[in-house]
């Protein structure tokens, strides 16, 4: 639908940040020379790893399945260029945990040959369940940053009303989604069509954060062209973190995702632009998710730009290709400046979730050091989760983590707005992440010890019961004997006779 | 290629805001009222500000040194300066020099550093200092100057200076013509002598809204306070609620007997109510943090102030109201945890 005005709602707080997106957008989209080695992570969802189905030395084609999921929540992993499998091992990837995880190393042959698919024709009439299978086969993980396996959001049983297409990247610098909407709008709409079919959604809302109006114009053109009645484009205000799932839902619908719940509870699915386009590529051209658009920017990058980069390309290869020479004082950040994480191992390959590589100079600046919290409340006024960040800090600092939980610690989305605004320069998010991890661990330990205690108590009870039963039995026999001495005599008599009989029989047998 | 060495935790960008900046804004916001103070009462206030800021910084340095905390860092946050100035604005320009010495000892050493320093104090330091000297030295605290326009004898700055440092007053003038009661003192004494409020308000130290000169200074506190609200330094909730609650709570008494009780307008524009509403009850460290809690806190300050003024022994009750609510703030906070996003 074009020209329809949508009522927008507000979420609490948020901060207005310098945008830094226009430079990378103006420089357009291009490709980089292929890296010699690709390191493809086998993580397919949090802590879930796919099993390799190729051997070392095996030749692979681009798009060939190289690892299969071990369970229903995992997705397939594909070779992202042609070459040979040279190593399968654990190594550090561009993952926030910076832990070594299973990965496949491919030495590229430079031909970048696609696997010849059996059925390359466009898949037109797919049923919802077929699309969901396609999503899993295409290897789709949420490309906005969380990396949640996409197919898990879809189920024919779910009653979905609205598909929210999240094109509102609210972090500074990152412009890969905006670039995608400018470069591949047709594929995006194909993907939206598929996702709507898969979810049975009545409408789709494309949320964009658009300063120039260029993207809105382009998308609306296609909507008019294709006469799409159920898809609309909505411009949302550029306040960080509007692009956060919960905040975006509030802005568009005025509703809140229940605490601890999912958008599904509101009959909504939120999907990142890149993920949607990747599905269209798979269904239209049988090209699984092997590459993505990555923004390369930051104050140490002379020409910020968006690139189409194969998954697994090492970060140092990318930085070399854009002529960035890393100094000791530089910081390389994956993601945006608000929620991104620093990486120190630049040989790590990019992942499906890597939307941006930032190189920032961290030359020692006369920065004011961290001061104690004065409880000024600036953090309260910017918190999009409507928490009291200063109180959380107070309790966590004092080691009173349970109090922090009472103050809704687990509703924190870790957007960093409180840290950004704090006049005492306290990195509040760090406290919350620590407290969450600690509480989860304590809960885990408590559950484990509770279970052990229960097991122990059950065992004791069982033993006690057996003992009781034995006692009862003995008591019963004893009580009968006590009551009836005649009967005992008879019983003794009977057993003596039984023995005699047996003896006689035995003697007979011997004869 | 080198691996980078720099790692920081997200977020990697930050505002340039600082504690010093917050304190600086508070100081800026006080300037208009201080200028008016000088205009009406002479340079005595500047002398008091100098004294209390000096003692505040002195005790701050001593405390920081003893506690082995970085002196330069914490001196430059200006929080001690704010404490000193807020205290000086509460006392008489004629108060002897050792008043601010004692008050600043209790404010900086006892109320602030013994509780853990910046951001850890339960009570507002300036109000602790003020309450200590108010209770301990009532006579020195009640010698106020009259505004120039109605003063029977206008003391020169050098005369104020010798009064402050040596407690020697001009010899040829009678003591009572030198000093004057504050409007709230006059009300308290007047009502005790069974005068009506109309008679009391007709005395020269009263203006149209409240105390003569005080109504101007109070209005400029509002101006400074609004500046702080616009600059997002203080929340609007506390001052607005203090003002509204004071009016609403004082109104029934006034309507019941206009001659026996202070009018709501006089409540606002005499004494320290507006200074308290905008600059003292808004102290975030010793106040409430939840929005609902802030409103309860402000209502408490207003109710205590009105009760003390109408029925208590002290002419003004803002300081006691604030201290009492400081004490209740943690409990109020615990009972008013707001709902987070998505909570039913």
Tab-separated table of C-alpha atoms in Angstrom, chain A residues 11-19 21 168-172 174 209 237-244 247 336-340 382-384 413-418 420 429, chain B residues 10-11 13:
chain	number	residue	atom	x	y	z
A	11	UNK	CA	9.022	3.889	23.129
A	12	UNK	CA	10.516	5.240	26.325
A	13	UNK	CA	13.897	6.931	26.227
A	14	UNK	CA	16.383	6.313	23.476
A	15	UNK	CA	19.232	8.534	22.358
A	16	UNK	CA	19.934	10.525	19.232
A	17	UNK	CA	23.330	9.626	17.838
A	18	UNK	CA	25.505	10.945	15.044
A	19	UNK	CA	24.559	8.899	12.057
A	21	UNK	CA	25.851	6.359	7.357
A	168	UNK	CA	15.737	0.236	10.604
A	169	UNK	CA	19.392	-0.119	11.463
A	170	UNK	CA	19.598	2.312	14.274
A	171	UNK	CA	23.264	1.952	15.103
A	172	UNK	CA	25.600	4.558	13.652
A	174	UNK	CA	25.968	0.404	9.743
A	209	UNK	CA	15.055	4.784	8.881
A	237	UNK	CA	12.195	8.076	13.708
A	238	UNK	CA	15.960	7.863	13.922
A	239	UNK	CA	16.237	7.333	17.650
A	240	UNK	CA	18.539	4.638	18.928
A	241	UNK	CA	17.436	1.803	19.482
A	242	UNK	CA	14.358	1.971	17.243
A	243	UNK	CA	15.724	-1.000	15.290
A	244	UNK	CA	15.585	-3.188	18.386
A	247	UNK	CA	11.174	-1.128	20.417
A	336	UNK	CA	27.999	-0.981	15.532
A	337	UNK	CA	29.644	1.340	18.032
A	338	UNK	CA	26.839	0.875	20.568
A	339	UNK	CA	26.566	-2.891	20.804
A	340	UNK	CA	29.469	-4.194	18.752
A	382	UNK	CA	17.130	7.099	28.095
A	383	UNK	CA	16.429	3.455	29.005
A	384	UNK	CA	14.193	1.914	26.312
A	413	UNK	CA	18.255	-5.381	26.114
A	414	UNK	CA	21.890	-4.276	26.544
A	415	UNK	CA	21.522	-1.439	24.045
A	416	UNK	CA	24.127	0.671	25.851
A	417	UNK	CA	22.106	3.901	25.914
A	418	UNK	CA	22.690	4.214	29.675
A	420	UNK	CA	26.471	6.287	26.458
A	429	UNK	CA	25.953	-2.466	30.374
B	10	UNK	CA	30.556	-1.650	24.055
B	11	UNK	CA	29.412	1.065	23.690
B	13	UNK	CA	31.152	5.949	21.762
